[in-house]
C-alpha cells in the first residue's frame, strides 16, 4: 500500500522533474567537458609531469617560475599589443564602416556588407598563408606596391614589425565581422531622435556624439569585451604567420606559449599555470571594461 | 504514421523533444559497436606524401595477409599532438605510427619504461636488420639503449646550385672542395643586379630565423646540441666557431641572404630562385622532391655537389629532417604490426616507388644497387642525383636524440637570429643558451630526484 502511494506521488512529481531532466544533458556535458577539466587543470598547475605516467607536486613554483620567465612576459606584451591594436585600430574602422553602410548615399549596401563580412568566413590558417605572401619582405605585395618610409620593411623578419603585421591582418579579418554588430546597433536607433536634433539645429558631429554613441553603448560594450577576450586568446594567425613566433619570439602570444609548453615541451603543469594566469587576466580586463562602459550602472 | 503522443503537450514543447530525439540518435551512433573484420591495424601518418604512398601500397600488404585490415589515418600536422594526448590518457593511440624527428623528443620524457613505444631493438637484432641499415640513422630514434623506431630515410644534404649562373660568372662548382673555396666563389657571384647599390643576387640562401641551416653545418662538422650522453654541448668551441662562420656568410662576406618567407619551402623563396636571386641552397633529398613538384619549370637549371667540407677530405654531407615508424604500447598485436613495419620500410619495390615520387633514399643498404638510383635526373640536367646521395650516405653524421630537443631548438632559433643580426656575439648567444637549457634540465632532475643523470645514456 505504502509503495503504491510512493509510485503514485512520483508519477505526480513528473511535471516538476521533467524540466530538470531536459536541462540535464547540458549540465552533464558541462560537468564532463568544462567543470572537470577546469578543476583538474587548476590541480595540474600545482604539479609537473614526469614523463607520461607520473607527476610531481611542485607547490606554487610553476607560478613563481612564470613570473620570472622572460618569454612569458614577451608573449604577454605581444598579446596586449595586439589587443590595443584591436581597440584603437580595428574597432574604430569597424564602426566607421558600419556608419558608412548605414548612411543613405551608399549604393550596393548588400554587396558591400557581404564583402566586408566575407574575410571572417576564411579559416585563420588560410588568412595567415595569404598574408605571409602579402607581407614578404622582397616579393610581397605591400613592399612591392608601396615602398613605405623609403625602404623595404621586414614585416615578418624584423622583430618590431611583426606584431603590427599581425594587427593589420587582424583588421582585415575581423573588422567586417564587428561592423555587422555596429550596423545592427545603428539600425536600432530611432530615426526621430536624429530628426528632433536636426530641428534643434544639431550638426552631423553633434548628433553622432550625443545620439549615436550613447545609443550604441551596449553594442560597443559587447563588441569591445568580446574582441578583447578574442585578442587575448590569439593563436593560429601569428602561429602560422610567424612560423611559431619567429624571429626571437617577436610573434609569440600567451596561448602560443601555452601550446608550446603543453604539447611541444610536455610541461602540462606549466601550461595549466599559463592557462589560469590568462584566465585571471581576461577576467580582470573584462570586468574593468564593463565597469568603464557603465554596463553595471543602474539606469 | 501518427506519433502516439500529443506533440503539443510534450513537456516544454517541440524544441526539447527534437533535442531529445537527436540526443538519443547520436547516442546510438556513438555507442554502436564498429564492424570488425579479423585483425585490424590502425596506422597514423602526418605527411601527405607518405599517406599517398601507403594508400597505394597497403592493398598489397592486405592481399599478403588476408585476415588483416589496415586503417590508414592522415592527421597532417596535428598528428603529433593527438598522439601525445592518446599516450598520456592511455587510450586511443594507434597500433603503428610515423613520428617526425623534431617531435620525437617530447615522447621520451620521464622514466624509460613509461615511453609509449615498443622497444624494437630485440626484433631488429634477432632478424639481423641492424647490419643491413645505416647505423647512424638509429641515433635520432634511440634513447637509453632502446630503439623506438625504424628510420624511414637518410636525408643526406647536398649543395644544390644554379649551374647556369655560376658558369656565367666563371665559377666551376665541381671544383669546390671546402667552405673557403665556396666563399671565394660566392664573392664572384654575389652582386648588385639593378644598380641600386644593394646586393640582390646571393651565392646561397640560409635560414637565419631557425636552427635548420646552422644545425646542418654543425652536424656536418661533428657537433650537435646534445652529445651521446645527453650533455649540452652547444657552447663548445665547434658550436661557437660554426655560428661565427654562419654569421660571417651574411655579414662579413655578404654572400648569403636570409630565406625569403618563413622557410625554404615558401612560394616567395621559389620566386627568388626563379628570378636568379638565389644561386644555391643546402638541399636534403626531400627538398629536391619539393622543388621538382613546386617549381618544375626550373628543370635543367640545377646541379648538385656534396656540401663544401670544413677541411680538404672532410665530410661532404649532413642530415636534415627524418621520420620513423614505431609500434605503440597500446598495440594489441605487435607481431602483426611488425610485419607491417617491415613491409612499409624494407620492401624494395616500395622503396623504389618512394624514390620515384619523393627522391627519398632509404637507409636499407641492400636497396641501393637498384638501377633507378643511377638513372640520370632530368631536373638536374641529367645528373644521377640518387648516385650522389648514396655515395654520401655512409658518411652521415649521427644526430643524438634528447627529450629536451623541443625546448632547446626553440631557444636555439632565438640565439641564431640574435647572432646573425649582431645583437649578441656568437659566443654570448650560445653560452647564454647552454646555461638556460642546462638549468631547465637541472631543475627537472632536482624535482624528479636522483638517478636521472645516469638514465640519460642513448647508447
PDB file of C-alpha atoms in Angstrom, chain A residues 127 129-148 151-153 155-156 168 172, chain B residues 260-261 267-268 271 277:
ATOM      1  CA  UNK A 127      44.443  34.016 -43.880  1.00  0.00           C
ATOM      2  CA  UNK A 129      49.236  31.876 -45.511  1.00  0.00           C
ATOM      3  CA  UNK A 130      47.824  34.596 -47.768  1.00  0.00           C
ATOM      4  CA  UNK A 131      49.227  37.394 -45.600  1.00  0.00           C
ATOM      5  CA  UNK A 132      52.554  35.624 -45.472  1.00  0.00           C
ATOM      6  CA  UNK A 133      52.782  36.251 -49.197  1.00  0.00           C
ATOM      7  CA  UNK A 134      51.497  39.813 -48.849  1.00  0.00           C
ATOM      8  CA  UNK A 135      53.983  40.754 -46.112  1.00  0.00           C
ATOM      9  CA  UNK A 136      57.001  39.070 -47.681  1.00  0.00           C
ATOM     10  CA  UNK A 137      59.951  41.430 -47.472  1.00  0.00           C
ATOM     11  CA  UNK A 138      61.134  41.268 -51.057  1.00  0.00           C
ATOM     12  CA  UNK A 139      58.474  39.549 -53.101  1.00  0.00           C
ATOM     13  CA  UNK A 140      55.421  40.639 -51.102  1.00  0.00           C
ATOM     14  CA  UNK A 141      52.543  42.761 -52.350  1.00  0.00           C
ATOM     15  CA  UNK A 142      52.876  45.528 -49.736  1.00  0.00           C
ATOM     16  CA  UNK A 143      56.587  46.163 -50.138  1.00  0.00           C
ATOM     17  CA  UNK A 144      56.421  45.837 -53.908  1.00  0.00           C
ATOM     18  CA  UNK A 145      53.453  48.153 -54.405  1.00  0.00           C
ATOM     19  CA  UNK A 146      54.096  50.731 -51.711  1.00  0.00           C
ATOM     20  CA  UNK A 147      57.650  51.417 -50.645  1.00  0.00           C
ATOM     21  CA  UNK A 148      56.785  52.868 -47.254  1.00  0.00           C
ATOM     22  CA  UNK A 151      62.806  51.266 -47.564  1.00  0.00           C
ATOM     23  CA  UNK A 152      61.677  47.680 -47.677  1.00  0.00           C
ATOM     24  CA  UNK A 153      60.069  46.765 -44.382  1.00  0.00           C
ATOM     25  CA  UNK A 155      57.355  42.774 -41.809  1.00  0.00           C
ATOM     26  CA  UNK A 156      57.996  39.230 -40.679  1.00  0.00           C
ATOM     27  CA  UNK A 168      46.850  44.607 -39.803  1.00  0.00           C
ATOM     28  CA  UNK A 172      41.335  42.640 -42.462  1.00  0.00           C
TER      29      UNK A 172
ATOM     30  CA  UNK B 260      62.537  34.546 -48.332  1.00  0.00           C
ATOM     31  CA  UNK B 261      59.303  33.965 -46.392  1.00  0.00           C
ATOM     32  CA  UNK B 267      56.499  30.312 -52.554  1.00  0.00           C
ATOM     33  CA  UNK B 268      58.367  33.627 -52.209  1.00  0.00           C
ATOM     34  CA  UNK B 271      60.112  33.034 -56.761  1.00  0.00           C
ATOM     35  CA  UNK B 277      68.426  35.998 -56.718  1.00  0.00           C
TER      36      UNK B 277
END
